[in-house]
Short mmCIF file of C-alpha atoms in Angstrom, two decimals:
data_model
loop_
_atom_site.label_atom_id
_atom_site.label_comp_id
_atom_site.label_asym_id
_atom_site.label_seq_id
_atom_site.Cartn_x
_atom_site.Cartn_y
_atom_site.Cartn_z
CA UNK A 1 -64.68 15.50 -19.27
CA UNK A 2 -64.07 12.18 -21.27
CA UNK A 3 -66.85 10.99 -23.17
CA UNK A 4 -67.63 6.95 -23.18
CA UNK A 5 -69.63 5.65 -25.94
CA UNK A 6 -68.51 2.42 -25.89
CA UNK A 7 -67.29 -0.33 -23.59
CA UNK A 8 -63.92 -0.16 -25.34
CA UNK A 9 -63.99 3.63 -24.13
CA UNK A 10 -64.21 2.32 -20.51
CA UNK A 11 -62.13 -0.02 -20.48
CA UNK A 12 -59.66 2.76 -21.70
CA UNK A 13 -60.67 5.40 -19.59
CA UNK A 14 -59.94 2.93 -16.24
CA UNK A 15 -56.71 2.28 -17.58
CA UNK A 16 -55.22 6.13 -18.48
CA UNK A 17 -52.65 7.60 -16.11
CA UNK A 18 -54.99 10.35 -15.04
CA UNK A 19 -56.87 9.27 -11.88
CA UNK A 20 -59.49 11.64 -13.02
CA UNK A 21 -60.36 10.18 -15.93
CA UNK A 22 -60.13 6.93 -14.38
CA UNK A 23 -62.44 8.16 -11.65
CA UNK A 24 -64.72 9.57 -14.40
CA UNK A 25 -64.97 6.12 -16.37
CA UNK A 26 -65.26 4.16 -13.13
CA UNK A 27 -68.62 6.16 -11.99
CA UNK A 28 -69.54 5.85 -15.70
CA UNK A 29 -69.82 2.09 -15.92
CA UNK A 30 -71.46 1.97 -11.86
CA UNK A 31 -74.47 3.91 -12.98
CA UNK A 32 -75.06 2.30 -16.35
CA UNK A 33 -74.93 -1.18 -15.16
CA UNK A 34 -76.89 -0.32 -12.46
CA UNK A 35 -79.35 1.08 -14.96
CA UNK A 36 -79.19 -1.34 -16.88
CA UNK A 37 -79.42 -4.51 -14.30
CA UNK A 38 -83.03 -2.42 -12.90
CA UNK A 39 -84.28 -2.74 -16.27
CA UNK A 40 -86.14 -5.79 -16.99
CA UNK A 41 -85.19 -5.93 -20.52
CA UNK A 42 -81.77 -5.87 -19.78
CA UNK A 43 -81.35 -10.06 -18.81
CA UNK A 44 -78.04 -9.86 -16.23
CA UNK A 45 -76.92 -13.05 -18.81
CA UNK A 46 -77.36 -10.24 -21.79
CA UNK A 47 -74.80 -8.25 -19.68
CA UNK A 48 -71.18 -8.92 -20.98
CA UNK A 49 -68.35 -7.42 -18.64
CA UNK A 50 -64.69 -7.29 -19.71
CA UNK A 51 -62.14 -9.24 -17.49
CA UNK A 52 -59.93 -5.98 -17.73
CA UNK A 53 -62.64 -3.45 -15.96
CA UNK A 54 -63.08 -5.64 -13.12
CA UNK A 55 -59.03 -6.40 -12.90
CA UNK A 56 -58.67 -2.41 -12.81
CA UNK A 57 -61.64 -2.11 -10.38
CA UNK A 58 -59.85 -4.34 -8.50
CA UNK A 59 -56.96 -2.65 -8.21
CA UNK A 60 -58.36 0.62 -7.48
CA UNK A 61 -59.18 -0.82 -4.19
CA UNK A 62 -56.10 -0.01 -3.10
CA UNK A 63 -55.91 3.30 -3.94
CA UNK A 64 -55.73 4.61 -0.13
CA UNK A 65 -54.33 7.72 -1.23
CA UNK A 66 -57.61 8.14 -3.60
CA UNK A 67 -60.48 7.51 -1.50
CA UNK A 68 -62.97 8.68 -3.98
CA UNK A 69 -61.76 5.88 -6.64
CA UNK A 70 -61.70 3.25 -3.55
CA UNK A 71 -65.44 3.47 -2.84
CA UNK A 72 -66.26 4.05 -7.21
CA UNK A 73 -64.57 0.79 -7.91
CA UNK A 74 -66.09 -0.89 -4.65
CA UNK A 75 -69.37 0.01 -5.78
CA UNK A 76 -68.97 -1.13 -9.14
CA UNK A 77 -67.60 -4.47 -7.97
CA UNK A 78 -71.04 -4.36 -6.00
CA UNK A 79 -73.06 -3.83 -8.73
CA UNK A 80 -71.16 -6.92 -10.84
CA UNK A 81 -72.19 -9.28 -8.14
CA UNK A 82 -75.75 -8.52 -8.60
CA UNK A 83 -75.11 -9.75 -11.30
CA UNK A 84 -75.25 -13.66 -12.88
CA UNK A 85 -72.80 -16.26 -11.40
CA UNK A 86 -70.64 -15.82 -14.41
CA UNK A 87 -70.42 -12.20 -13.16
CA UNK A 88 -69.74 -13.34 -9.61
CA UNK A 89 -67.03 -15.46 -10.51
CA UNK A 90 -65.43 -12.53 -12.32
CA UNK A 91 -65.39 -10.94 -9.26
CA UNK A 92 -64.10 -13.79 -7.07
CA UNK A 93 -61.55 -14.94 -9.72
CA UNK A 94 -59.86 -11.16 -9.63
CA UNK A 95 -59.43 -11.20 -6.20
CA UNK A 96 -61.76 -8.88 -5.25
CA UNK A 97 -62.56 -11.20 -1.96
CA UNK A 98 -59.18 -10.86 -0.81
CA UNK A 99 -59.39 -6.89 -0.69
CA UNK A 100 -62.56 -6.63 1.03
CA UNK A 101 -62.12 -8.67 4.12
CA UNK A 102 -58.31 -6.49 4.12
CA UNK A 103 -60.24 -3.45 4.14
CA UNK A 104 -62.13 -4.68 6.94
CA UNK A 105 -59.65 -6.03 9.28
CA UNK A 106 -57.64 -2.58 8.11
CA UNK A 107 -56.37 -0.66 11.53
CA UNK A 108 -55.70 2.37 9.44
CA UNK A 109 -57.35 5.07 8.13
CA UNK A 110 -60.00 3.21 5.96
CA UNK A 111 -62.95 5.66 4.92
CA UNK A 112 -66.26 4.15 7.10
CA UNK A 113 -68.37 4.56 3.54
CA UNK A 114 -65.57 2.50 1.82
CA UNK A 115 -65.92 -0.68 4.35
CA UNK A 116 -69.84 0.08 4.39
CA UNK A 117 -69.27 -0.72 0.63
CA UNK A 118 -67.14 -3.81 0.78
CA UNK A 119 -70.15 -5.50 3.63
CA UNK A 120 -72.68 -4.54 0.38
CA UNK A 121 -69.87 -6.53 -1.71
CA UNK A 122 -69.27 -9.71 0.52
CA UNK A 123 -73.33 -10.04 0.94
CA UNK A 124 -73.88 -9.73 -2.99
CA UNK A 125 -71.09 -12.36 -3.72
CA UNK A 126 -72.39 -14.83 -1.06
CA UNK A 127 -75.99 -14.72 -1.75
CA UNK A 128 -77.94 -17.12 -4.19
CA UNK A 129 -74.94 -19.91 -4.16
CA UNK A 130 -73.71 -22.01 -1.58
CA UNK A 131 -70.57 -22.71 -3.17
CA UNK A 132 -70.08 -18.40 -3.69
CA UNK A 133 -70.81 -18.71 0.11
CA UNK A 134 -67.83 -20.66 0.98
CA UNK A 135 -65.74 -19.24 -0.86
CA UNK A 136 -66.58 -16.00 0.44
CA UNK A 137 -66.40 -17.97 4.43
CA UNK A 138 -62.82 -19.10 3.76
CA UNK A 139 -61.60 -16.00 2.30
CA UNK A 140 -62.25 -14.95 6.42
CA UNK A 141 -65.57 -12.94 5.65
CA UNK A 142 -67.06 -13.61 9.14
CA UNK A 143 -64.23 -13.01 11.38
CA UNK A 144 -63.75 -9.84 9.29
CA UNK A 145 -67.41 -9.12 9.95
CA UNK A 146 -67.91 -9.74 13.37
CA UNK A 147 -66.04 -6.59 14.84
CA UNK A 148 -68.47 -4.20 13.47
CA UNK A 149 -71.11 -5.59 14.65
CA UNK A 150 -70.07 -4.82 18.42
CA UNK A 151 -68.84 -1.76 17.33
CA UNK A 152 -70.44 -0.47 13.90
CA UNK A 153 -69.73 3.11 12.46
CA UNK A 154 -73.24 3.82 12.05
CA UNK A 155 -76.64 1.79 12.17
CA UNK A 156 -76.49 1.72 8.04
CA UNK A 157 -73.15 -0.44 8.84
CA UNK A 158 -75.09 -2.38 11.37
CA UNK A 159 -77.98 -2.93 9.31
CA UNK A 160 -75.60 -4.05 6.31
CA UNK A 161 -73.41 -6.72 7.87
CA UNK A 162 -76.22 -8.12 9.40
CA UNK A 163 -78.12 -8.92 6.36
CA UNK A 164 -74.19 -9.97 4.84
CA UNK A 165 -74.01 -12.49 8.26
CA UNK A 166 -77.54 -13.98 6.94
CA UNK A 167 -76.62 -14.60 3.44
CA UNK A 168 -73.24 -16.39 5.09
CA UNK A 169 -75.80 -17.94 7.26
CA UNK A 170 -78.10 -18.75 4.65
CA UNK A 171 -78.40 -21.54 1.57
CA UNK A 172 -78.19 -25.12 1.11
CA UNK A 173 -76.34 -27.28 2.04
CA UNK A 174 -76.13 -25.49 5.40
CA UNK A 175 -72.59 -25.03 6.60
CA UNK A 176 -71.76 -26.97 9.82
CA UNK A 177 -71.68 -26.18 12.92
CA UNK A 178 -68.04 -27.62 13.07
CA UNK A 179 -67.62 -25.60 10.07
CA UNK A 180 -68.77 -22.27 11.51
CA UNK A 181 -66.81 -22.75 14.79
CA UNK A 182 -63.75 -23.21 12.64
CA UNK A 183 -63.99 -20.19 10.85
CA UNK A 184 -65.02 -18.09 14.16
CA UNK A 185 -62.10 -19.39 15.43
CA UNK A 186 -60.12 -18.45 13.12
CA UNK A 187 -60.27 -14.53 14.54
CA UNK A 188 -59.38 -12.44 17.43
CA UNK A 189 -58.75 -14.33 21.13
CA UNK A 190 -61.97 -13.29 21.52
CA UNK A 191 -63.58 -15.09 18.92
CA UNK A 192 -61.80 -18.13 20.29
CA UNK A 193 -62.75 -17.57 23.77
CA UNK A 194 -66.41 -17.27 22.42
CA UNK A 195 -66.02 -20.83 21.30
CA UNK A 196 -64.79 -22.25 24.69
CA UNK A 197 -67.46 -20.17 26.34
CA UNK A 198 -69.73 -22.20 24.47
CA UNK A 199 -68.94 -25.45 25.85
CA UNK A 200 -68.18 -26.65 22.30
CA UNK A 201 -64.47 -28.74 23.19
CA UNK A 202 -65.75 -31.61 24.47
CA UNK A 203 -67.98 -31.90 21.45
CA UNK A 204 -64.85 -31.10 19.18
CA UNK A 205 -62.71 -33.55 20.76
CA UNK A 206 -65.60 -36.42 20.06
CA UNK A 207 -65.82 -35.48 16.27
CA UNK A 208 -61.94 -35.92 15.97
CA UNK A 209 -63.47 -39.80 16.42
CA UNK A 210 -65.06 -39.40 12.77
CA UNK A 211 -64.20 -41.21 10.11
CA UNK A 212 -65.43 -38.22 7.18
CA UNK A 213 -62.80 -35.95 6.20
CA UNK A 214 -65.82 -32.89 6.04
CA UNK A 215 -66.29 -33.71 9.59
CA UNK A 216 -62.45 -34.34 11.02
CA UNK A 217 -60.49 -31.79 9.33
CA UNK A 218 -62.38 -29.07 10.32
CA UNK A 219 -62.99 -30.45 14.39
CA UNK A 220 -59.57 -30.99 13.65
CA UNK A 221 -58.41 -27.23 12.90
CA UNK A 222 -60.16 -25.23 15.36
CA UNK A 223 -59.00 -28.06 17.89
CA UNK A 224 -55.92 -26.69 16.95
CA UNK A 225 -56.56 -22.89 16.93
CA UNK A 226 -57.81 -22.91 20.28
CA UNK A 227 -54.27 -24.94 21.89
CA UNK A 228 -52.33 -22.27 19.65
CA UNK A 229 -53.93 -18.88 21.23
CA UNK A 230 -52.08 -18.66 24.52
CA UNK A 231 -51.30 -21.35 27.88
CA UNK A 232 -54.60 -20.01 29.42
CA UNK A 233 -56.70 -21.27 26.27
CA UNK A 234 -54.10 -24.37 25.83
CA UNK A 235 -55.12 -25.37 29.85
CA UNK A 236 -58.91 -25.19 29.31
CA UNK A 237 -58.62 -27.18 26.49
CA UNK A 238 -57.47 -29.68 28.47
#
């Protein structure tokens, strides 16, 4: 077993060609931040985190032939977004955002505690900053989230994406609603069809009338999602 004394010894244990080793330094740094972010004289701004280990966590996300390094590196891309916003932005700026919401749209053979993982990710990244939040919404979060709640693995899944839907949900300034239905709509037919249930279009159509660029563009694209789905969806527009 690889010993790691030093931050430099992570950083080089995440980057050997062994995938044990990398495993081994991956758990490593996991359980001493998170020991060290529980201790209250441990500041999160006192916490300095190389640009390499979360660019190799990254990565290890798609490992699908290496589960065990999949959820590791997921968990300590977690634990960096408990983090401060400097820590957050690490995160965000590596793409990490863009490999969650693909693990959870994944069809194939994803590991449940893996995307169980990725919903603790999303929530810790939104949470605390509005502008975190958005990103996180137009990365597709929600439409990525919204599946398991209909059909969640477990009730821990459940129980997660719901409190990752209420940090989305949550902050100010408050997305709009015009907002919200453009990123619902940017999912499944079903999704969409949600929207027209809602008896939102007419409302839609009236805000194409606005002068603000926040408001129009928007109105504007989910307008425009909904006439794209199918002739059925195109006619009730209408």
């Amino acid at each position: 077993m690889a010993e790691f004394k030093t931050t430099g010894d992570i950083v080089k244990g995440v980057s050997s060609s062994d995938d044990n080793e990398r495993l081994e330094a991956t758990t490593f740094f996991r359980v001493r931040l998170s020991e060290r972010l529980s201790t209250e004289n441990t500041p999160p701004s006192k916490i300095s985190i190389p640009s390499a280990l979360v660019t190799q966590f990254v990565s290890f996300l798609d490992r699908k032939d290496f589960p065990e390094l999949q959820i590791e590196a997921a968990k300590a891309l977690t634990n960096i977004a408990c983090g401060t916003s400097a820590h957050k932005k690490l995160v965000i700026r590596h793409g990490a955002l863009e490999k969650f919401v693909g693990l959870l749209n994944s069809t194939g053979n994803v590991v449940h505690d893996l995307r169980e993982q990725v919903v603790c990710a999303l929530g810790n990244v939104a949470v605390d900053d509005y502008k975190d939040r958005d990103i996180v919404l137009r990365k597709g979060a929600l439409t990525a989230l919204l599946p398991h709640v209909n059909q969640p693995a477990k009730p821990s899944m459940l129980q997660n994406v719901v409190w990752t839907l209420s940090n989305l949900c949550s902050g100010k300034p408050h997305i709009s609603l015009d907002q919200a239905l453009s990123y619902i709509s940017d999912g499944t037919t079903d999704h969409t069809e949600a929207v027209i249930d809602a008896s939102v279009c007419t409302n839609l159509v009236h805000l194409l009338n606005d002068s603000s660029p926040s408001v129009l563009i928007p109105a504007l694209d989910t307008v425009a999602k909904i006439a794209s789905i199918n002739d059925k969806l195109t006619q009730v527009q209408s």
